[in-house]
Tab-separated table of C-alpha atoms in Angstrom:
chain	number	residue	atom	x	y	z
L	108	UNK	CA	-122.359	58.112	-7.071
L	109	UNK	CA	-123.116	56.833	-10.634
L	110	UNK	CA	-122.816	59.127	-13.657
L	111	UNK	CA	-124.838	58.880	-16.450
L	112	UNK	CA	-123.222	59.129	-19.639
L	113	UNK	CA	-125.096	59.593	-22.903
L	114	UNK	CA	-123.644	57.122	-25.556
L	115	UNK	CA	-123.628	60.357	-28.270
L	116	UNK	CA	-122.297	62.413	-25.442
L	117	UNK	CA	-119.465	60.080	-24.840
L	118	UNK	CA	-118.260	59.336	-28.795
L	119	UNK	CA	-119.000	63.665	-29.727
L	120	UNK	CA	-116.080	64.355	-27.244
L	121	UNK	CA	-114.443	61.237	-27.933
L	122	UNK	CA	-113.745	62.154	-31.981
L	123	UNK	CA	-112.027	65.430	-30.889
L	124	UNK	CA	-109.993	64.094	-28.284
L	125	UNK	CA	-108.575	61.262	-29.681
L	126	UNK	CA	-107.430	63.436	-32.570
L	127	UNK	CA	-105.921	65.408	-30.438
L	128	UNK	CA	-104.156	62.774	-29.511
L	129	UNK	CA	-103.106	61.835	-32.965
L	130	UNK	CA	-101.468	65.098	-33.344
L	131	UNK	CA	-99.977	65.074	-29.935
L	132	UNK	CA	-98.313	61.688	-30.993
L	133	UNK	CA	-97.189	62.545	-34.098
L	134	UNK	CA	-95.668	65.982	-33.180
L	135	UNK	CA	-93.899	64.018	-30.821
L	136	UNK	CA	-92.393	61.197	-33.352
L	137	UNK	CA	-91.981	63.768	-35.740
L	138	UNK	CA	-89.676	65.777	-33.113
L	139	UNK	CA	-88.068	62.685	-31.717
L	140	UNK	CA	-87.246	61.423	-35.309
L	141	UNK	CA	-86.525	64.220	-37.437
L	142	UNK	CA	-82.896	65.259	-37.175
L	143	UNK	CA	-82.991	68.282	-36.308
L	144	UNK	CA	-80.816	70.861	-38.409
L	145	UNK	CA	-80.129	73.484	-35.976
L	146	UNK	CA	-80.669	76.097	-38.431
L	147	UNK	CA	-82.530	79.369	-36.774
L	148	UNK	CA	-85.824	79.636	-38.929
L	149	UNK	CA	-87.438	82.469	-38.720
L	150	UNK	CA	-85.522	85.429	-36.318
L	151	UNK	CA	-86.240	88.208	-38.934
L	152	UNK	CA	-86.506	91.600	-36.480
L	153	UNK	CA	-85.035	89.449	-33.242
L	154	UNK	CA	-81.459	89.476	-32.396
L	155	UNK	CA	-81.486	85.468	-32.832
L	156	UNK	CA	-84.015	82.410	-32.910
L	157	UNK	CA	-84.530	82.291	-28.480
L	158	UNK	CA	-85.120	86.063	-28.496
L	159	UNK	CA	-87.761	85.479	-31.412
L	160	UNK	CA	-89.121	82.652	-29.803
L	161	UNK	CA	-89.549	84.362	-25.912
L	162	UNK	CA	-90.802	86.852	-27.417
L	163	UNK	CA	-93.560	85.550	-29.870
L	164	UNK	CA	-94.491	83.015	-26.603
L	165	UNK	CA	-94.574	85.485	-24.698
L	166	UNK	CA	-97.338	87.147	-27.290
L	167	UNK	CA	-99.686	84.450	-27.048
L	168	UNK	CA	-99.619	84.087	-22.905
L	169	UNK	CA	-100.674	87.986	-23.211
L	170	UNK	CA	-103.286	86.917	-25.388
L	171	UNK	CA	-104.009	83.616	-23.795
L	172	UNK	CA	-104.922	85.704	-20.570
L	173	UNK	CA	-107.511	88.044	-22.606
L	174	UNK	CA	-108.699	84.493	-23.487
L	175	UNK	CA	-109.120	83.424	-19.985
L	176	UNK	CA	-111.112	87.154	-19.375
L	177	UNK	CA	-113.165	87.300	-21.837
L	178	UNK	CA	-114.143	83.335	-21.979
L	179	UNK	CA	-115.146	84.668	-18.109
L	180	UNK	CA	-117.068	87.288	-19.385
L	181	UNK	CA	-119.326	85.112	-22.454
L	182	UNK	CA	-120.046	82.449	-19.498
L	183	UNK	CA	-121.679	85.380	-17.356
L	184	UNK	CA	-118.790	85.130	-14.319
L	185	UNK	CA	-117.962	88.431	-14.277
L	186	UNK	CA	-120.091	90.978	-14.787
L	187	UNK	CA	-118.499	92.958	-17.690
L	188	UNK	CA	-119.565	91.733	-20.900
L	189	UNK	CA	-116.928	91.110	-23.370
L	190	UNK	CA	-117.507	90.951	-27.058
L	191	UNK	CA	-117.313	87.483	-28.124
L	192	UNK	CA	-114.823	88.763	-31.398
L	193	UNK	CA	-112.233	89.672	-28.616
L	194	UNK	CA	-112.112	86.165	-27.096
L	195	UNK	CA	-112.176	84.431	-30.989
L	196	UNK	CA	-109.597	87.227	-32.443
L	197	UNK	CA	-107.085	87.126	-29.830
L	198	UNK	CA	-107.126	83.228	-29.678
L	199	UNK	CA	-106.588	83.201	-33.057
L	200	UNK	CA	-103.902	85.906	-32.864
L	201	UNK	CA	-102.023	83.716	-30.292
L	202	UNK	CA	-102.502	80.280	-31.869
L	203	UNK	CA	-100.470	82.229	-34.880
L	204	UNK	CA	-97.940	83.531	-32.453
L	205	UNK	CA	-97.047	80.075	-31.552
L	206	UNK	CA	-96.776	78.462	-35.274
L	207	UNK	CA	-93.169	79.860	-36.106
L	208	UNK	CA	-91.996	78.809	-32.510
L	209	UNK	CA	-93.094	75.045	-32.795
L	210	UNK	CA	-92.208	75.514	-36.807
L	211	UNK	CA	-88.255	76.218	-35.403
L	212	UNK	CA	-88.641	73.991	-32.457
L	213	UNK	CA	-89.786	71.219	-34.303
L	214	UNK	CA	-87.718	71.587	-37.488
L	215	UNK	CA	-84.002	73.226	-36.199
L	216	UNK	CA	-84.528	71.567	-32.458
L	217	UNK	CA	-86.229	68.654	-32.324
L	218	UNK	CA	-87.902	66.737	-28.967
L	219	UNK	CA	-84.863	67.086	-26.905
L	220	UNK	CA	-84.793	64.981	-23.817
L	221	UNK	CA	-81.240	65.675	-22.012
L	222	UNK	CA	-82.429	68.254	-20.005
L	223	UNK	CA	-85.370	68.108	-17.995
L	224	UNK	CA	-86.657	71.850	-18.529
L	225	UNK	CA	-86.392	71.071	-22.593
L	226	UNK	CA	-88.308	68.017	-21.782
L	227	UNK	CA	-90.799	68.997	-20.411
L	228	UNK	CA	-90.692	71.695	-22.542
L	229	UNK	CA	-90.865	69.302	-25.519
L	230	UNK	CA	-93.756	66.865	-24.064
L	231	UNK	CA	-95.621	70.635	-22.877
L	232	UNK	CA	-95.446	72.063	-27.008
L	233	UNK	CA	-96.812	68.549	-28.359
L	234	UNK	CA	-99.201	68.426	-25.430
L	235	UNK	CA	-100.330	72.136	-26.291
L	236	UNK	CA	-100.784	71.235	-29.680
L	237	UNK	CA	-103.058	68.209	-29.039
L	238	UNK	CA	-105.426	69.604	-27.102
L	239	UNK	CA	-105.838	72.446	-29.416
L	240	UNK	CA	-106.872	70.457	-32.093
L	241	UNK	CA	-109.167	68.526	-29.626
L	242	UNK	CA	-110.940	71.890	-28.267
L	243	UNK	CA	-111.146	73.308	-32.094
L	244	UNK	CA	-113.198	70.190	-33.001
L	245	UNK	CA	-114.999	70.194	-30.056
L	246	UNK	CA	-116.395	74.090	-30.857
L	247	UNK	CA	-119.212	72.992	-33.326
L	248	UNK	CA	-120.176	69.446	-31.872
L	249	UNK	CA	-123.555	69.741	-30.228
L	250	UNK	CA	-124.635	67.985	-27.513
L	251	UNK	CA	-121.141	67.724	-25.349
L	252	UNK	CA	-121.548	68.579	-21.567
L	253	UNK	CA	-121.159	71.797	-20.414
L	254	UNK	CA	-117.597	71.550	-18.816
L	255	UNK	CA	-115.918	70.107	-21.584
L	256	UNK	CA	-115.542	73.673	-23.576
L	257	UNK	CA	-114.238	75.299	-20.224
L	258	UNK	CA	-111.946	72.013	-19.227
L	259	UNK	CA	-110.727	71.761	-22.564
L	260	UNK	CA	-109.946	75.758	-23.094
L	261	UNK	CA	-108.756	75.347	-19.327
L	262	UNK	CA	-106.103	72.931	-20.190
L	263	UNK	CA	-104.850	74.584	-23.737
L	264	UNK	CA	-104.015	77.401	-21.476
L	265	UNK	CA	-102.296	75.811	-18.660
L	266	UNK	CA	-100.029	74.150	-21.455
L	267	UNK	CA	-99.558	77.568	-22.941
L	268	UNK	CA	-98.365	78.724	-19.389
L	269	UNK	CA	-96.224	76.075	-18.918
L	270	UNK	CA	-94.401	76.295	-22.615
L	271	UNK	CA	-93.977	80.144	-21.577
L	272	UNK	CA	-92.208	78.847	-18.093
L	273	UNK	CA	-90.419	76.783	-19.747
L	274	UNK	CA	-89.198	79.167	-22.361
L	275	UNK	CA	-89.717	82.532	-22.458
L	276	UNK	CA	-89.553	82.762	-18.617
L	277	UNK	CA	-86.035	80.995	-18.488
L	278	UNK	CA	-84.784	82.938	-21.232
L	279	UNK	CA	-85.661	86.150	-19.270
L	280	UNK	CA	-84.303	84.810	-16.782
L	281	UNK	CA	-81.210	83.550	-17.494
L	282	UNK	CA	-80.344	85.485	-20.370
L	283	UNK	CA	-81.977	88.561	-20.103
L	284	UNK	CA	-84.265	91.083	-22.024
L	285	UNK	CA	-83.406	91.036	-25.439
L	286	UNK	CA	-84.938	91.526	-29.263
């Protein structure tokens, strides 16, 4: 089966992803060579820097699943129309959710790789990041196929999942329900 690609088609989704990319990358240097300074940024109103972080992760799965619903309902698949402000807001809410977690992460932590739940962990938050930016800049480009909006939303949320496994989940977990 051949598949016709149209040249435009091709380089519009091309731009976004290969800057999302970039900033996957670059995350990842930036976490692998910045030393990290284990100072807790951040844990105003949370008994410590984890707690803060479970629980703002934990934030933006909520959301991300009212992203996943209501994305469901503006494509017509089920049934119940959903304002298109709820699916826009309550990304937007979450995406914010997640900037002081990757901000301490990033800047106290660093990409760790001596574990293999905080590596994954690490390569999952870069990853998330990535194709975040990619699926932003892919919103206004006209022209792209129809499953690349879906795919790309598709996969910033399966990231998001995984980060929460990773994180939240394990600190639930293992070290209970705390603030």
């Amino acid at each position: 089966m051949t598949v016709m690609v149209d040249k435009r088609t091709a380089v519009g989704l091309l731009v976004p992803l290969l800057v999302g990319a970039l900033v996957m990358v670059a995350l990842g240097v930036y976490g692998r060579l910045h030393t990290p300074t284990g100072f807790a940024v951040g844990p105003a109103g949370f008994s410590g820097a984890l707690a803060m972080k479970a629980w703002l992760t934990t934030g933006a799965f909520v959301l991300a699943i009212v992203q996943v619903v209501s994305a469901l309902s503006m494509w017509g698949r089920l049934g119940v129309t959903v304002p298109a402000w709820v699916h826009r807001w309550s990304g937007r809410v979450a995406f914010l959710l997640t900037v002081p977690v990757a901000f301490h992460c990033l800047y106290a932590l660093g990409l760790q790789y001596d574990v293999p739940r905080v590596l994954a962990h690490s390569f999952l938050g870069c990853f998330f990041y990535g194709v975040f930016a990619a699926k932003m800049l892919a919103l206004p480009r006209k022209g792209l196929p129809g499953w690349s909006l879906p795919v790309l939303g598709g996969t910033v949320f399966v990231a998001l999942v995984g980060l929460w496994l990773t994180s939240s989940f394990w600190f639930f977990t293992t070290i209970g329900v705390r603030f």
